[in-house]
Short mmCIF file of C-alpha atoms (C1' of nucleotides) and ligand atoms in Angstrom, two decimals:
data_model
loop_
_atom_site.label_atom_id
_atom_site.label_comp_id
_atom_site.label_asym_id
_atom_site.label_seq_id
_atom_site.Cartn_x
_atom_site.Cartn_y
_atom_site.Cartn_z
CA MET A 316 0.00 0.00 0.00
CA LYS A 317 1.33 3.38 -0.92
CA ASN A 318 0.79 6.90 0.16
CA GLN A 319 -1.95 7.66 -2.34
CA ASP A 320 -3.96 4.67 -1.19
CA PHE A 321 -4.03 6.02 2.33
CA ILE A 322 -5.06 9.43 1.07
CA ASN A 323 -7.97 7.85 -0.74
CA LYS A 324 -8.87 5.67 2.19
CA LEU A 325 -8.97 8.67 4.48
CA ARG A 326 -10.84 10.88 2.06
CA ASN A 327 -13.38 8.15 1.33
CA SER A 328 -14.20 7.83 4.98
CA GLY A 329 -14.63 11.55 5.46
CA LEU A 330 -11.30 12.21 7.14
CA ARG A 331 -9.06 14.86 5.66
CA PRO A 332 -5.79 13.32 4.61
CA THR A 333 -3.49 15.42 6.73
CA LYS A 334 0.23 14.90 6.90
CA GLN A 335 -0.10 13.44 10.37
CA ARG A 336 -2.89 11.02 9.53
CA ILE A 337 -1.09 9.77 6.45
CA LYS A 338 2.09 9.16 8.39
CA ILE A 339 0.17 7.33 11.08
CA CYS A 340 -1.49 5.20 8.40
CA GLU A 341 1.95 4.28 7.13
CA ALA A 342 3.11 3.33 10.58
CA LEU A 343 0.04 1.27 11.34
CA PHE A 344 -0.87 -0.31 8.04
CA ASN A 345 2.33 -0.58 6.01
CA THR A 346 3.42 -3.61 7.97
CA GLU A 347 3.79 -7.28 7.33
CA LYS A 348 1.97 -8.23 10.49
CA THR A 349 -0.65 -6.61 12.64
CA PHE A 350 0.42 -5.48 16.07
CA HIS A 351 -0.64 -4.13 19.45
CA PHE A 352 0.44 -0.78 20.81
CA THR A 353 -0.30 1.94 23.32
CA VAL A 354 -0.82 5.58 22.48
CA ASN A 355 2.64 6.29 23.82
CA ASP A 356 4.19 3.50 21.78
CA LEU A 357 2.78 5.08 18.66
CA ALA A 358 3.82 8.61 19.54
CA LYS A 359 7.39 7.46 20.09
CA MET A 360 7.34 5.29 17.00
CA MET A 361 6.32 8.27 14.87
CA GLN A 362 9.19 10.32 16.19
CA LYS A 363 11.90 7.67 15.94
CA ASN A 364 10.97 5.62 12.91
CA PHE A 365 9.19 8.28 10.91
CA ASN A 366 10.92 11.46 12.00
CA GLU A 367 7.56 13.01 12.57
CA LYS A 368 6.82 14.70 15.82
CA ILE A 369 3.09 14.44 16.28
CA SER A 370 1.50 15.94 19.34
CA LEU A 371 0.00 13.49 21.81
CA ALA A 372 -3.41 15.08 21.42
CA THR A 373 -3.32 14.37 17.70
CA VAL A 374 -2.29 10.79 18.27
CA TYR A 375 -5.28 10.38 20.55
CA ASN A 376 -7.58 12.15 18.11
CA THR A 377 -6.39 10.08 15.21
CA LEU A 378 -6.63 6.76 16.99
CA HIS A 379 -10.13 7.53 18.17
CA ALA A 380 -11.11 8.61 14.68
CA PHE A 381 -9.60 5.46 13.20
CA LYS A 382 -11.32 3.36 15.83
CA LYS A 383 -14.66 4.90 14.93
CA LYS A 384 -14.02 4.08 11.29
CA GLY A 385 -13.03 0.54 12.22
CA TYR A 386 -9.40 0.85 11.14
CA VAL A 387 -8.12 -0.12 14.58
CA LYS A 388 -9.61 -1.81 17.62
CA GLU A 389 -9.19 -0.85 21.23
CA ILE A 390 -8.56 -3.75 23.56
CA SER A 391 -10.24 -4.04 26.93
CA LEU A 392 -7.80 -4.83 29.69
CA GLY A 393 -7.83 -3.89 33.32
CA ASN A 394 -4.62 -2.03 32.83
CA ASP A 395 -3.66 1.59 33.40
CA ASN A 396 -3.35 2.46 29.76
CA SER A 397 -5.30 1.03 26.90
CA TYR A 398 -4.05 -0.96 23.97
CA PHE A 399 -4.84 -0.60 20.33
CA ASP A 400 -4.74 -3.33 17.74
CA THR A 401 -4.27 -3.15 13.99
CA ASN A 402 -5.80 -6.60 13.76
CA ILE A 403 -9.41 -5.64 13.25
CA SER A 404 -10.72 -9.15 12.74
CA SER A 405 -12.78 -10.55 15.57
CA HIS A 406 -10.24 -12.35 17.71
CA HIS A 407 -9.12 -13.11 21.23
CA HIS A 408 -5.95 -12.68 23.27
CA PHE A 409 -3.41 -14.22 25.50
CA TYR A 410 -2.39 -11.53 27.94
CA ASP A 411 0.75 -11.75 30.03
CA THR A 412 -0.22 -9.92 33.18
CA LYS A 413 3.39 -9.45 34.19
CA THR A 414 4.92 -8.21 30.94
CA ASN A 415 1.72 -6.73 29.45
CA GLU A 416 2.39 -8.69 26.28
CA LEU A 417 -0.59 -9.42 24.05
CA ILE A 418 -0.80 -12.35 21.64
CA ASP A 419 -3.60 -12.89 19.18
CA ILE A 420 -5.81 -15.93 19.15
CA ASP A 421 -7.77 -16.44 16.00
CA SER A 422 -11.48 -16.28 16.61
CA SER A 423 -11.95 -19.69 15.02
CA LYS A 424 -9.52 -21.29 17.45
CA ILE A 425 -11.81 -20.98 20.45
CA GLU A 426 -15.32 -22.29 20.35
CA LEU A 427 -17.80 -20.65 22.69
CA LYS A 428 -20.73 -22.92 23.37
CA ASN A 429 -24.01 -22.14 25.14
CA ILE A 430 -23.68 -18.40 25.22
CA PRO A 431 -26.53 -17.33 27.48
CA ASN A 432 -29.15 -14.89 26.28
CA PRO A 433 -28.35 -11.30 27.08
CA PRO A 434 -30.55 -9.47 29.59
CA LYS A 435 -33.93 -8.38 28.21
CA GLY A 436 -33.71 -5.38 25.94
CA LYS A 437 -30.00 -5.73 25.38
CA SER A 438 -28.14 -7.35 22.55
CA ILE A 439 -24.63 -8.65 22.18
CA LYS A 440 -22.13 -6.35 20.49
CA GLU A 441 -18.93 -8.26 20.94
CA ILE A 442 -17.39 -11.04 22.97
CA ASP A 443 -13.90 -10.62 24.38
CA VAL A 444 -11.99 -13.59 25.64
CA VAL A 445 -8.79 -12.79 27.48
CA ILE A 446 -6.61 -15.67 28.59
CA ASN A 447 -4.35 -14.35 31.31
CA VAL A 448 -0.99 -16.07 31.34
CA GLU A 449 2.23 -15.81 33.30
CA ASN A 450 5.72 -17.16 32.95
CA ASP A 451 6.19 -20.51 34.58
CA SER A 452 8.04 -20.06 37.83
CA GLN A 453 10.72 -22.67 37.58
CA MET B 1368 -22.24 -13.69 59.63
CA LYS B 1369 -21.56 -11.46 62.54
CA ASN B 1370 -18.89 -9.10 63.61
CA GLN B 1371 -16.82 -11.68 65.47
CA ASP B 1372 -16.68 -13.92 62.41
CA PHE B 1373 -15.11 -11.15 60.39
CA ILE B 1374 -12.62 -10.49 63.16
CA ASN B 1375 -11.62 -14.13 63.10
CA LYS B 1376 -11.52 -14.22 59.34
CA LEU B 1377 -9.24 -11.21 59.25
CA ARG B 1378 -7.00 -12.41 62.05
CA ASN B 1379 -6.74 -15.88 60.55
CA SER B 1380 -5.48 -14.44 57.31
CA GLY B 1381 -2.89 -12.26 58.99
CA LEU B 1382 -4.77 -8.99 58.71
CA ARG B 1383 -5.34 -7.02 61.87
CA PRO B 1384 -9.04 -6.59 62.47
CA THR B 1385 -9.18 -2.84 62.48
CA LYS B 1386 -12.41 -0.90 62.78
CA GLN B 1387 -12.21 0.06 59.11
CA ARG B 1388 -11.59 -3.45 57.84
CA ILE B 1389 -14.40 -4.91 59.93
CA LYS B 1390 -16.84 -2.30 58.65
CA ILE B 1391 -15.79 -2.94 55.08
CA CYS B 1392 -16.28 -6.67 55.65
CA GLU B 1393 -19.80 -5.97 56.83
CA ALA B 1394 -20.51 -3.85 53.77
CA LEU B 1395 -19.10 -6.41 51.36
CA PHE B 1396 -19.99 -9.74 52.89
CA ASN B 1397 -23.12 -9.22 54.98
CA THR B 1398 -25.30 -9.24 51.90
CA GLU B 1399 -27.84 -11.53 50.38
CA LYS B 1400 -26.25 -11.33 46.97
CA THR B 1401 -22.78 -10.67 45.67
CA PHE B 1402 -22.26 -7.41 43.83
CA HIS B 1403 -19.92 -5.30 41.71
CA PHE B 1404 -18.55 -1.96 42.79
CA THR B 1405 -15.88 0.64 42.21
CA VAL B 1406 -13.55 1.99 44.86
CA ASN B 1407 -15.57 5.16 44.89
CA ASP B 1408 -18.84 3.27 45.23
CA LEU B 1409 -17.50 1.58 48.31
CA ALA B 1410 -16.10 4.75 49.86
CA LYS B 1411 -19.47 6.46 49.47
CA MET B 1412 -21.36 3.40 50.69
CA MET B 1413 -19.30 3.33 53.87
CA GLN B 1414 -20.10 6.94 54.56
CA LYS B 1415 -23.81 6.82 53.77
CA ASN B 1416 -24.92 3.37 54.79
CA PHE B 1417 -22.43 2.73 57.56
CA ASN B 1418 -21.74 6.21 58.89
CA GLU B 1419 -18.07 5.50 58.67
CA LYS B 1420 -15.78 7.91 56.90
CA ILE B 1421 -12.88 5.85 55.65
CA SER B 1422 -10.10 7.54 53.76
CA LEU B 1423 -9.78 6.67 50.10
CA ALA B 1424 -6.25 5.40 50.67
CA THR B 1425 -7.56 2.92 53.21
CA VAL B 1426 -10.30 1.76 50.90
CA TYR B 1427 -7.66 1.09 48.25
CA ASN B 1428 -5.37 -0.60 50.76
CA THR B 1429 -8.14 -2.78 52.09
CA LEU B 1430 -9.47 -3.82 48.72
CA HIS B 1431 -6.00 -4.72 47.52
CA ALA B 1432 -5.36 -6.68 50.71
CA PHE B 1433 -8.69 -8.48 50.37
CA LYS B 1434 -7.95 -9.17 46.74
CA LYS B 1435 -4.62 -10.72 47.67
CA LYS B 1436 -6.40 -12.91 50.19
CA GLY B 1437 -9.00 -13.85 47.61
CA TYR B 1438 -11.94 -12.21 49.37
CA VAL B 1439 -12.75 -10.07 46.35
CA LYS B 1440 -11.89 -10.16 42.68
CA GLU B 1441 -10.89 -7.29 40.45
CA ILE B 1442 -12.55 -7.27 37.05
CA SER B 1443 -10.68 -6.43 33.88
CA LEU B 1444 -12.51 -3.96 31.74
CA GLY B 1445 -11.27 -1.34 29.35
CA ASN B 1446 -12.84 1.32 31.48
CA ASP B 1447 -11.35 4.30 33.29
CA ASN B 1448 -11.78 2.87 36.75
CA SER B 1449 -11.67 -0.73 37.81
CA TYR B 1450 -14.43 -2.84 39.25
CA PHE B 1451 -14.37 -5.17 42.19
CA ASP B 1452 -16.57 -8.18 42.70
CA THR B 1453 -17.67 -9.94 45.86
CA ASN B 1454 -18.49 -12.98 43.76
CA ILE B 1455 -15.18 -14.80 43.97
CA SER B 1456 -16.26 -17.88 42.08
CA SER B 1457 -14.81 -18.25 38.63
CA HIS B 1458 -17.39 -16.62 36.41
CA HIS B 1459 -17.96 -14.40 33.42
CA HIS B 1460 -19.82 -11.17 32.69
CA PHE B 1461 -22.23 -9.34 30.57
CA TYR B 1462 -21.00 -5.78 30.38
CA ASP B 1463 -23.19 -2.91 29.26
CA THR B 1464 -20.72 -0.58 27.62
CA LYS B 1465 -23.11 2.35 27.84
CA THR B 1466 -24.28 2.07 31.44
CA ASN B 1467 -21.21 0.26 32.80
CA GLU B 1468 -23.51 -2.33 34.32
CA LEU B 1469 -22.04 -5.75 35.05
CA ILE B 1470 -24.06 -8.96 35.23
CA ASP B 1471 -22.66 -12.30 36.30
CA ILE B 1472 -22.64 -15.36 34.12
CA ASP B 1473 -22.05 -18.59 35.91
CA SER B 1474 -18.90 -20.28 34.77
CA SER B 1475 -20.79 -23.46 33.96
CA LYS B 1476 -23.09 -21.59 31.59
CA ILE B 1477 -20.46 -21.00 28.95
CA GLU B 1478 -18.41 -23.81 27.55
CA LEU B 1479 -15.03 -22.89 26.13
CA LYS B 1480 -13.82 -25.50 23.68
CA ASN B 1481 -10.42 -25.86 22.04
CA ILE B 1482 -8.52 -23.43 24.20
CA PRO B 1483 -5.18 -23.09 22.45
CA ASN B 1484 -1.94 -23.86 24.25
CA PRO B 1485 -0.37 -20.84 25.85
CA PRO B 1486 2.94 -19.57 24.48
CA LYS B 1487 5.96 -21.66 25.48
CA GLY B 1488 7.04 -21.10 29.05
CA LYS B 1489 3.76 -19.51 30.07
CA SER B 1490 0.77 -21.04 31.76
CA ILE B 1491 -2.84 -20.00 32.04
CA LYS B 1492 -3.87 -18.22 35.20
CA GLU B 1493 -7.42 -17.27 34.40
CA ILE B 1494 -9.80 -16.85 31.52
CA ASP B 1495 -12.04 -13.82 31.36
CA VAL B 1496 -15.01 -13.75 29.05
CA VAL B 1497 -16.72 -10.41 28.71
CA ILE B 1498 -19.87 -10.24 26.62
CA ASN B 1499 -20.35 -6.61 25.70
CA VAL B 1500 -23.99 -5.67 25.38
CA GLU B 1501 -26.00 -2.57 24.64
CA ASN B 1502 -29.62 -1.57 24.87
CA ASP B 1503 -31.57 -2.35 21.74
CA SER B 1504 -32.17 0.82 19.79
CA GLN B 1505 -35.87 0.55 19.06
"C1'" DT C 673 -5.63 32.00 -8.01
"C1'" DT C 674 -7.40 33.88 -4.00
"C1'" DA C 675 -10.57 34.07 -0.28
"C1'" DT C 676 -13.48 31.71 2.83
"C1'" DT C 677 -14.67 28.16 5.80
"C1'" DA C 678 -14.74 24.15 8.38
"C1'" DG C 679 -11.84 20.69 9.98
"C1'" DT C 680 -7.34 19.76 12.19
"C1'" DT C 681 -3.21 20.26 14.94
"C1'" DT C 682 -0.90 21.83 18.84
"C1'" DA C 683 0.81 23.38 23.37
"C1'" DT C 684 -0.90 23.64 27.46
"C1'" DA C 685 -4.09 23.32 31.19
"C1'" DA C 686 -7.33 20.51 33.51
"C1'" DT C 687 -9.14 16.16 35.17
"C1'" DC C 688 -9.25 11.96 37.47
"C1'" DA C 689 -7.97 7.24 39.10
"C1'" DG C 690 -4.62 5.47 41.52
"C1'" DT C 691 -0.20 5.57 44.32
"C1'" DC C 692 3.14 7.48 47.60
"C1'" DT C 693 4.63 9.69 51.81
"C1'" DA C 694 5.30 10.64 56.32
"C1'" DA C 695 3.07 11.65 60.45
"C1'" DA C 696 -0.39 10.11 63.84
"C1'" DG C 697 -2.97 6.23 65.59
"C1'" DT C 698 -3.77 1.41 67.11
"C1'" DA C 699 -3.57 -3.74 67.77
"C1'" DG C 700 -0.91 -7.36 69.65
"C1'" DA C 701 2.82 -9.07 72.46
"C1'" DA C 702 5.59 -8.68 76.42
"C1'" DT D 839 1.56 -0.45 80.83
"C1'" DT D 840 5.11 -0.29 77.30
"C1'" DC D 841 6.97 -1.31 73.05
"C1'" DT D 842 6.76 -2.21 68.26
"C1'" DA D 843 5.07 -3.27 63.96
"C1'" DC D 844 1.16 -2.56 61.38
"C1'" DT D 845 -2.47 0.63 59.86
"C1'" DT D 846 -4.85 4.85 58.80
"C1'" DT D 847 -4.90 9.32 57.03
"C1'" DA D 848 -4.51 13.85 54.57
"C1'" DG D 849 -2.44 15.53 51.14
"C1'" DA D 850 1.10 15.51 47.60
"C1'" DC D 851 2.17 13.26 43.46
"C1'" DT D 852 1.96 10.59 39.02
"C1'" DG D 853 0.49 9.33 34.56
"C1'" DA D 854 -3.13 8.55 31.26
"C1'" DT D 855 -6.57 10.90 29.05
"C1'" DT D 856 -9.51 14.91 27.87
"C1'" DA D 857 -10.55 19.84 27.24
"C1'" DT D 858 -9.34 24.40 25.52
"C1'" DA D 859 -8.50 27.79 22.47
"C1'" DA D 860 -5.29 29.66 19.30
"C1'" DA D 861 -2.71 28.73 14.99
"C1'" DC D 862 -2.80 26.08 10.86
"C1'" DT D 863 -4.43 23.80 6.60
"C1'" DA D 864 -7.37 21.11 3.30
"C1'" DA D 865 -11.37 21.72 0.61
"C1'" DT D 866 -14.39 24.69 -1.83
"C1'" DA D 867 -16.23 28.65 -3.99
"C1'" DA D 868 -15.48 32.91 -6.21
MN1 MN E 1058 -9.92 5.92 24.59
MN1 MN E 1059 -5.78 -1.75 41.53
ZN1 ZN E 1060 -5.03 -8.55 18.84
ZN1 ZN E 1061 -19.10 -10.78 38.76
#
DNA sequence: TTATTAGTTTATAATCAGTCTAAAGTAGAA
DNA sequence: TTCTACTTTAGACTGATTATAAACTAATAA
């Protein structure tokens, strides 16, 4: 994917293709594999790997905008800071509670049987399975 | 359960039965049903329902101590503040992302099949299933 | 092109949950 | 009662996130 593709992608979804957004697209979507990151991770990554100082507020704005458009997911963990995910397929996670490392589990890998009916008047939006793991203490 | 039981419970687990801890025990464990709450919920509850002003720091200290002893659980959600749970059985949750309401799902209700092996050197500590729900938009 | 406008970026301040600190208080043991 | 370690507390502090409001810029019309 090249620069112009991101510009189109942004424009098509009603987001102005600003310099910052395009650079962030490159960082997030010009990769072999999907990955997990925090807002701070991304801000630092932009500076170091892309020589682009983007204000924290803009990183937040952009990630929230991208999330709304479905270009990234935000992952629910009981942690201090939240994680984002460029893997937007429905999937689950191993979560190392000590190192804060996240590892994807393909949705098809885990079978959820007998999901109970949601409370009256509510409907299911998404199911998150988090398998908390820790290093074996030898 | 009466006052003296909590004193014994605390003493037996190596926690001094202070006035504050005993009162918090009453608030948390002298109930018909288990429930979910935030640190702030509990602090306010102590003041209003138990006429006991307990400093926020102590509420945090106590909840973390109780968590370590396994008397409460902390629930992992992608929210700003974390939730505690007096239901310490292994169980799952419906979570209303709009109202922040939590509803228990008995562990036996959901069957998880084909749980993948954890990464080498790590072992599974706990599995959290959160079913995000929302009110039907009529 | 130029001018206009609405959307965007930015530094900075504000907020808010949670933690830290150090002094004052208290339970348990002697 | 006395001693000591544990506990509580107010208040300072941290760090993630959000709000603000001024400067900037992409899109559009003239
Ligand atoms: Mn967010
Ligand atoms: Mn905590
Ligand atoms: Zn993922
Ligand atoms: Zn619960």
